[in-house]
Amino acid sequence: MADTTTAPTSQPAAGQAPADVAFPKTIRSFVRRTGRVTTGQAKAFEDLGPKFLLPYANAPLDASAAFGREGKLILEIGFGMGEATAHIARVRPEDNFLCCEVHEPGVGALLKRIGEQDIHNIRILQHDAVEVIDHMLPDSSIDGVHIFFPDPWHKKKHNKRRLIQSPLVAKLASRLKPGGYIHCATDWEPYAAQMLEVLNAEPQLANTAENYANKPDYRPLTKFENRGLRLGHGVWDLVFIKR
C-alpha cells in the first residue's frame, strides 16, 4: 500500500536532521503529518483499539501472547490505509502480522477493515518502526518483513531520507530467522534500483531472483497501483531471504 506516513515538509520532524544536513542523526521510518480521522475510523479506534492496538514498550514483544496463538510473525512497516495489509492477512490466515504505522487516519482505516472483514491475525503498533525493531524485536524473532511503496523522496537532495538504507536493512536482516524474507515494492524506478543495490550489499541476505522478483501472489494490486499501471507506470518487487 502506498505509504501515506511520509511527505516532504518545510520543517524537519522531531529528532530528524534538516534538509541541508548530509545525513540524519536519527533514523526514523516516517515523517509525522496530520490527517482527519473519520467518524467510522474513530468508532473503530473505540471498539477495536483495545484488542488490536499494542502499546509500545522498551521490552521484547511476546508475540504469542499479543496474538493469542503461535504463528509466523511478519512485520509490516508503513501500511498506509491498510488495503493491502487486510488482504494479505485474509489470504494468509495462519500467519501473524505486526503492523507499524503512525498516521492516525491510516490506523483507523485498518481497524475499520479488521472489523468489517472479521480479521483476527493483525496487531498494530502506532509507533516508529525503527524503535520497535530496536527495542521490541530481538535477533532471529521474525519470519518476514513487508515494506510496500515507501515514500520515494523524489528529489535527489532528499534521497538520504529514504527508508531503505543499509543500516535499516542490516537491522531487519538480524531480526529475521534463517530462511525469513524481506519483501519490498515500489513504483519509482530510481528507488527500485537503490533498493536492489542496498539489499544486494547486505551479506546476511540473498536475492530470490536475478534482479527484481515477480509479484508474489499474496500481494494484491491496490487501486493506487492499478491506476499507475494503466498510466504505464512500472512496479518493482524485491524479495530477499535470510541466509
mmCIF file of C-alpha atoms in Angstrom:
data_model
loop_
_atom_site.group_PDB
_atom_site.id
_atom_site.type_symbol
_atom_site.label_atom_id
_atom_site.label_comp_id
_atom_site.label_asym_id
_atom_site.label_seq_id
_atom_site.Cartn_x
_atom_site.Cartn_y
_atom_site.Cartn_z
ATOM 1 C CA MET A 1 0.000 0.000 0.000
ATOM 2 C CA ALA A 2 1.286 3.483 -0.745
ATOM 3 C CA ASP A 3 2.968 4.833 2.379
ATOM 4 C CA THR A 4 0.997 7.897 3.401
ATOM 5 C CA THR A 5 3.046 8.419 6.544
ATOM 6 C CA THR A 6 5.884 10.218 4.811
ATOM 7 C CA ALA A 7 5.723 13.512 2.942
ATOM 8 C CA PRO A 8 8.158 16.383 2.423
ATOM 9 C CA THR A 9 7.674 19.149 4.944
ATOM 10 C CA SER A 10 9.206 22.568 5.299
ATOM 11 C CA GLN A 11 10.302 21.792 8.852
ATOM 12 C CA PRO A 12 12.080 18.598 9.902
ATOM 13 C CA ALA A 13 10.250 16.143 12.127
ATOM 14 C CA ALA A 14 11.294 15.812 15.737
ATOM 15 C CA GLY A 15 14.634 14.033 16.000
ATOM 16 C CA GLN A 16 15.337 14.400 12.269
ATOM 17 C CA ALA A 17 18.067 16.441 10.618
ATOM 18 C CA PRO A 18 17.217 19.446 8.425
ATOM 19 C CA ALA A 19 17.431 19.017 4.664
ATOM 20 C CA ASP A 20 20.852 20.686 4.474
ATOM 21 C CA VAL A 21 22.453 18.158 6.832
ATOM 22 C CA ALA A 22 24.279 15.420 4.917
ATOM 23 C CA PHE A 23 22.774 12.515 6.870
ATOM 24 C CA PRO A 24 20.031 12.495 9.505
ATOM 25 C CA LYS A 25 21.334 11.857 13.014
ATOM 26 C CA THR A 26 18.271 9.765 13.842
ATOM 27 C CA ILE A 27 16.806 7.180 11.508
ATOM 28 C CA ARG A 28 13.019 7.165 11.514
ATOM 29 C CA SER A 29 10.556 5.198 9.456
ATOM 30 C CA PHE A 30 8.258 8.187 8.907
ATOM 31 C CA VAL A 31 7.678 11.906 8.950
ATOM 32 C CA ARG A 32 4.610 12.559 11.083
ATOM 33 C CA ARG A 33 1.816 14.529 9.439
ATOM 34 C CA THR A 34 -1.712 15.348 10.419
ATOM 35 C CA GLY A 35 -4.893 13.983 8.908
ATOM 36 C CA ARG A 36 -8.593 13.847 9.598
ATOM 37 C CA VAL A 37 -9.997 10.790 11.339
ATOM 38 C CA THR A 38 -13.480 9.954 10.053
ATOM 39 C CA THR A 39 -16.405 9.064 12.296
ATOM 40 C CA GLY A 40 -16.119 5.420 11.241
ATOM 41 C CA GLN A 41 -12.403 5.340 11.976
ATOM 42 C CA ALA A 42 -12.940 6.944 15.383
ATOM 43 C CA LYS A 43 -15.551 4.290 16.207
ATOM 44 C CA ALA A 44 -13.102 1.586 15.104
ATOM 45 C CA PHE A 45 -10.481 3.039 17.473
ATOM 46 C CA GLU A 46 -13.002 2.907 20.309
ATOM 47 C CA ASP A 47 -14.442 -0.540 19.586
ATOM 48 C CA LEU A 48 -11.421 -2.430 18.228
ATOM 49 C CA GLY A 49 -8.413 -0.495 19.508
ATOM 50 C CA PRO A 50 -8.283 -2.289 22.889
ATOM 51 C CA LYS A 51 -7.826 -5.654 21.143
ATOM 52 C CA PHE A 52 -5.812 -4.842 18.031
ATOM 53 C CA LEU A 53 -3.611 -1.901 19.118
ATOM 54 C CA LEU A 54 -0.469 -2.883 21.025
ATOM 55 C CA PRO A 55 1.347 -0.452 23.322
ATOM 56 C CA TYR A 56 4.938 0.371 22.523
ATOM 57 C CA ALA A 57 7.287 -0.928 25.203
ATOM 58 C CA ASN A 58 11.037 -0.914 25.645
ATOM 59 C CA ALA A 59 10.964 -4.682 26.086
ATOM 60 C CA PRO A 60 10.859 -7.738 23.803
ATOM 61 C CA LEU A 61 7.443 -8.471 22.338
ATOM 62 C CA ASP A 62 5.737 -11.680 23.470
ATOM 63 C CA ALA A 63 4.138 -12.394 20.102
ATOM 64 C CA SER A 64 2.237 -15.491 21.186
ATOM 65 C CA ALA A 65 0.612 -13.515 23.997
ATOM 66 C CA ALA A 66 -0.089 -10.495 21.752
ATOM 67 C CA PHE A 67 -1.838 -12.652 19.122
ATOM 68 C CA GLY A 68 -3.205 -15.284 21.455
ATOM 69 C CA ARG A 69 -1.621 -18.055 19.416
ATOM 70 C CA GLU A 70 1.589 -19.292 17.801
ATOM 71 C CA GLY A 71 2.338 -18.422 14.182
ATOM 72 C CA LYS A 72 4.915 -16.957 11.847
ATOM 73 C CA LEU A 73 5.461 -13.285 12.668
ATOM 74 C CA ILE A 74 5.526 -10.836 9.751
ATOM 75 C CA LEU A 75 6.492 -7.194 10.328
ATOM 76 C CA GLU A 76 4.937 -4.553 8.066
ATOM 77 C CA ILE A 77 6.374 -1.045 8.018
ATOM 78 C CA GLY A 78 4.061 1.743 6.845
ATOM 79 C CA PHE A 79 0.734 0.266 5.722
ATOM 80 C CA GLY A 80 -0.912 3.485 4.522
ATOM 81 C CA MET A 81 -4.684 2.960 4.683
ATOM 82 C CA GLY A 82 -4.332 -0.798 5.200
ATOM 83 C CA GLU A 83 -5.905 -2.087 1.976
ATOM 84 C CA ALA A 84 -3.065 -4.472 1.089
ATOM 85 C CA THR A 85 -2.468 -5.371 4.740
ATOM 86 C CA ALA A 86 -6.036 -6.548 5.254
ATOM 87 C CA HIS A 87 -5.971 -8.550 2.008
ATOM 88 C CA ILE A 88 -2.718 -10.329 2.883
ATOM 89 C CA ALA A 89 -3.910 -11.134 6.398
ATOM 90 C CA ARG A 90 -7.041 -12.734 4.919
ATOM 91 C CA VAL A 91 -5.195 -14.877 2.364
ATOM 92 C CA ARG A 92 -2.548 -15.920 4.908
ATOM 93 C CA PRO A 93 -4.673 -16.656 7.992
ATOM 94 C CA GLU A 94 -2.018 -18.890 9.563
ATOM 95 C CA ASP A 95 0.477 -16.003 9.858
ATOM 96 C CA ASN A 96 0.550 -13.163 12.404
ATOM 97 C CA PHE A 97 1.045 -9.612 11.095
ATOM 98 C CA LEU A 98 2.646 -6.945 13.280
ATOM 99 C CA CYS A 99 1.975 -3.644 11.522
ATOM 100 C CA CYS A 100 3.670 -0.309 12.270
ATOM 101 C CA GLU A 101 2.073 2.981 11.203
ATOM 102 C CA VAL A 102 1.945 6.401 12.861
ATOM 103 C CA HIS A 103 -0.612 8.100 10.579
ATOM 104 C CA GLU A 104 -3.786 8.101 12.682
ATOM 105 C CA PRO A 105 -6.336 8.011 9.829
ATOM 106 C CA GLY A 106 -4.442 5.049 8.350
ATOM 107 C CA VAL A 107 -4.522 3.201 11.662
ATOM 108 C CA GLY A 108 -8.236 3.957 11.977
ATOM 109 C CA ALA A 109 -8.855 2.772 8.424
ATOM 110 C CA LEU A 110 -7.117 -0.558 9.059
ATOM 111 C CA LEU A 111 -9.011 -1.045 12.318
ATOM 112 C CA LYS A 112 -12.232 -0.413 10.389
ATOM 113 C CA ARG A 113 -11.230 -3.018 7.770
ATOM 114 C CA ILE A 114 -10.417 -5.502 10.563
ATOM 115 C CA GLY A 115 -13.948 -5.133 11.908
ATOM 116 C CA GLU A 116 -15.692 -5.207 8.545
ATOM 117 C CA GLN A 117 -13.722 -8.199 7.243
ATOM 118 C CA ASP A 118 -13.569 -10.156 10.527
ATOM 119 C CA ILE A 119 -9.753 -10.309 10.580
ATOM 120 C CA HIS A 120 -8.040 -11.666 13.680
ATOM 121 C CA ASN A 121 -4.338 -12.032 12.772
ATOM 122 C CA ILE A 122 -3.288 -8.353 12.752
ATOM 123 C CA ARG A 123 -1.878 -6.298 15.603
ATOM 124 C CA ILE A 124 -0.969 -2.621 15.163
ATOM 125 C CA LEU A 125 1.787 -0.591 16.793
ATOM 126 C CA GLN A 126 1.152 3.123 16.275
ATOM 127 C CA HIS A 127 4.821 3.912 16.751
ATOM 128 C CA ASP A 128 8.046 4.487 14.833
ATOM 129 C CA ALA A 129 9.028 1.136 13.318
ATOM 130 C CA VAL A 130 12.749 1.739 13.883
ATOM 131 C CA GLU A 131 12.225 1.985 17.644
ATOM 132 C CA VAL A 132 10.001 -1.095 17.522
ATOM 133 C CA ILE A 133 12.776 -3.003 15.752
ATOM 134 C CA ASP A 134 15.422 -1.732 18.155
ATOM 135 C CA HIS A 135 13.575 -2.420 21.403
ATOM 136 C CA MET A 136 10.774 -4.930 20.826
ATOM 137 C CA LEU A 137 12.130 -7.378 18.233
ATOM 138 C CA PRO A 138 15.161 -9.427 19.307
ATOM 139 C CA ASP A 139 17.519 -11.085 16.834
ATOM 140 C CA SER A 140 16.010 -14.018 14.919
ATOM 141 C CA SER A 141 12.483 -13.230 16.131
ATOM 142 C CA ILE A 142 10.531 -12.576 12.907
ATOM 143 C CA ASP A 143 9.770 -14.586 9.784
ATOM 144 C CA GLY A 144 9.242 -11.816 7.254
ATOM 145 C CA VAL A 145 9.172 -8.079 6.549
ATOM 146 C CA HIS A 146 6.830 -6.198 4.202
ATOM 147 C CA ILE A 147 7.648 -2.660 3.016
ATOM 148 C CA PHE A 148 5.292 -1.634 0.221
ATOM 149 C CA PHE A 149 5.526 1.692 -1.616
ATOM 150 C CA PRO A 150 7.545 3.679 0.927
ATOM 151 C CA ASP A 151 7.931 7.377 0.196
ATOM 152 C CA PRO A 152 10.461 7.637 -2.676
ATOM 153 C CA TRP A 153 11.658 11.155 -1.748
ATOM 154 C CA HIS A 154 11.955 12.007 -5.446
ATOM 155 C CA LYS A 155 14.324 14.972 -5.162
ATOM 156 C CA LYS A 156 17.979 13.951 -5.135
ATOM 157 C CA LYS A 157 18.722 16.124 -2.102
ATOM 158 C CA HIS A 158 16.059 14.170 -0.192
ATOM 159 C CA ASN A 159 17.217 10.677 -1.247
ATOM 160 C CA LYS A 160 19.031 10.342 2.085
ATOM 161 C CA ARG A 161 15.623 10.300 3.785
ATOM 162 C CA ARG A 162 14.548 7.108 2.026
ATOM 163 C CA LEU A 163 13.658 4.274 4.361
ATOM 164 C CA ILE A 164 15.601 1.545 2.553
ATOM 165 C CA GLN A 165 19.184 2.277 3.579
ATOM 166 C CA SER A 166 21.983 -0.063 4.635
ATOM 167 C CA PRO A 167 21.679 0.496 8.429
ATOM 168 C CA LEU A 168 17.966 -0.354 8.498
ATOM 169 C CA VAL A 169 18.373 -3.348 6.189
ATOM 170 C CA ALA A 170 21.118 -4.717 8.442
ATOM 171 C CA LYS A 171 18.808 -4.329 11.470
ATOM 172 C CA LEU A 172 15.982 -6.100 9.683
ATOM 173 C CA ALA A 173 18.226 -8.923 8.479
ATOM 174 C CA SER A 174 19.470 -9.538 12.019
ATOM 175 C CA ARG A 175 15.878 -9.830 13.279
ATOM 176 C CA LEU A 176 14.948 -12.399 10.644
ATOM 177 C CA LYS A 177 15.073 -16.091 11.351
ATOM 178 C CA PRO A 178 17.140 -18.143 8.878
ATOM 179 C CA GLY A 179 15.015 -18.522 5.755
ATOM 180 C CA GLY A 180 12.959 -15.443 6.636
ATOM 181 C CA TYR A 181 12.355 -12.849 3.942
ATOM 182 C CA ILE A 182 12.211 -9.134 3.173
ATOM 183 C CA HIS A 183 9.672 -8.111 0.514
ATOM 184 C CA CYS A 184 9.800 -4.540 -0.797
ATOM 185 C CA ALA A 185 7.780 -2.970 -3.598
ATOM 186 C CA THR A 186 7.965 0.454 -5.239
ATOM 187 C CA ASP A 187 6.596 2.204 -8.314
ATOM 188 C CA TRP A 188 9.556 4.601 -8.542
ATOM 189 C CA GLU A 189 12.306 3.059 -10.700
ATOM 190 C CA PRO A 190 15.258 5.012 -9.264
ATOM 191 C CA TYR A 191 14.219 3.906 -5.777
ATOM 192 C CA ALA A 192 13.865 0.317 -7.012
ATOM 193 C CA ALA A 193 17.452 0.480 -8.254
ATOM 194 C CA GLN A 194 18.616 1.801 -4.878
ATOM 195 C CA MET A 195 16.657 -0.909 -3.048
ATOM 196 C CA LEU A 196 18.277 -3.575 -5.215
ATOM 197 C CA GLU A 197 21.750 -2.167 -4.590
ATOM 198 C CA VAL A 198 21.264 -1.894 -0.808
ATOM 199 C CA LEU A 199 19.677 -5.327 -0.406
ATOM 200 C CA ASN A 200 22.311 -6.985 -2.602
ATOM 201 C CA ALA A 201 25.036 -5.411 -0.465
ATOM 202 C CA GLU A 202 23.706 -6.909 2.785
ATOM 203 C CA PRO A 203 25.753 -10.100 3.423
ATOM 204 C CA GLN A 204 23.010 -11.689 5.531
ATOM 205 C CA LEU A 205 20.588 -11.697 2.580
ATOM 206 C CA ALA A 206 20.283 -13.481 -0.758
ATOM 207 C CA ASN A 207 18.118 -12.420 -3.696
ATOM 208 C CA THR A 208 15.386 -14.856 -4.718
ATOM 209 C CA ALA A 209 15.558 -13.571 -8.306
ATOM 210 C CA GLU A 210 18.260 -12.458 -10.715
ATOM 211 C CA ASN A 211 17.242 -8.847 -10.123
ATOM 212 C CA TYR A 212 13.585 -7.989 -9.463
ATOM 213 C CA ALA A 213 11.096 -10.652 -8.409
ATOM 214 C CA ASN A 214 7.707 -11.495 -9.854
ATOM 215 C CA LYS A 215 4.929 -10.101 -7.676
ATOM 216 C CA PRO A 216 4.113 -12.741 -5.050
ATOM 217 C CA ASP A 217 0.508 -13.921 -5.248
ATOM 218 C CA TYR A 218 -0.307 -12.680 -1.747
ATOM 219 C CA ARG A 219 0.397 -9.014 -2.569
ATOM 220 C CA PRO A 220 -2.711 -7.502 -4.171
ATOM 221 C CA LEU A 221 -2.841 -4.857 -6.844
ATOM 222 C CA THR A 222 -4.250 -1.851 -4.988
ATOM 223 C CA LYS A 223 -6.393 0.872 -6.572
ATOM 224 C CA PHE A 224 -3.354 3.159 -6.409
ATOM 225 C CA GLU A 225 -1.186 0.599 -8.195
ATOM 226 C CA ASN A 226 -3.787 -0.288 -10.815
ATOM 227 C CA ARG A 227 -4.159 3.391 -11.667
ATOM 228 C CA GLY A 228 -0.408 3.684 -12.136
ATOM 229 C CA LEU A 229 -0.233 0.580 -14.322
ATOM 230 C CA ARG A 230 -2.998 1.986 -16.546
ATOM 231 C CA LEU A 231 -0.863 5.098 -16.979
ATOM 232 C CA GLY A 232 2.119 2.973 -17.963
ATOM 233 C CA HIS A 233 3.987 3.190 -14.668
ATOM 234 C CA GLY A 234 6.089 0.228 -13.628
ATOM 235 C CA VAL A 235 6.089 -1.588 -10.286
ATOM 236 C CA TRP A 236 9.119 -3.430 -8.942
ATOM 237 C CA ASP A 237 9.058 -6.162 -6.285
ATOM 238 C CA LEU A 238 12.172 -7.335 -4.457
ATOM 239 C CA VAL A 239 12.222 -10.475 -2.326
ATOM 240 C CA PHE A 240 15.370 -11.391 -0.374
ATOM 241 C CA ILE A 241 15.807 -14.234 2.110
ATOM 242 C CA LYS A 242 17.995 -14.598 5.208
ATOM 243 C CA ARG A 243 20.933 -16.904 4.517
#
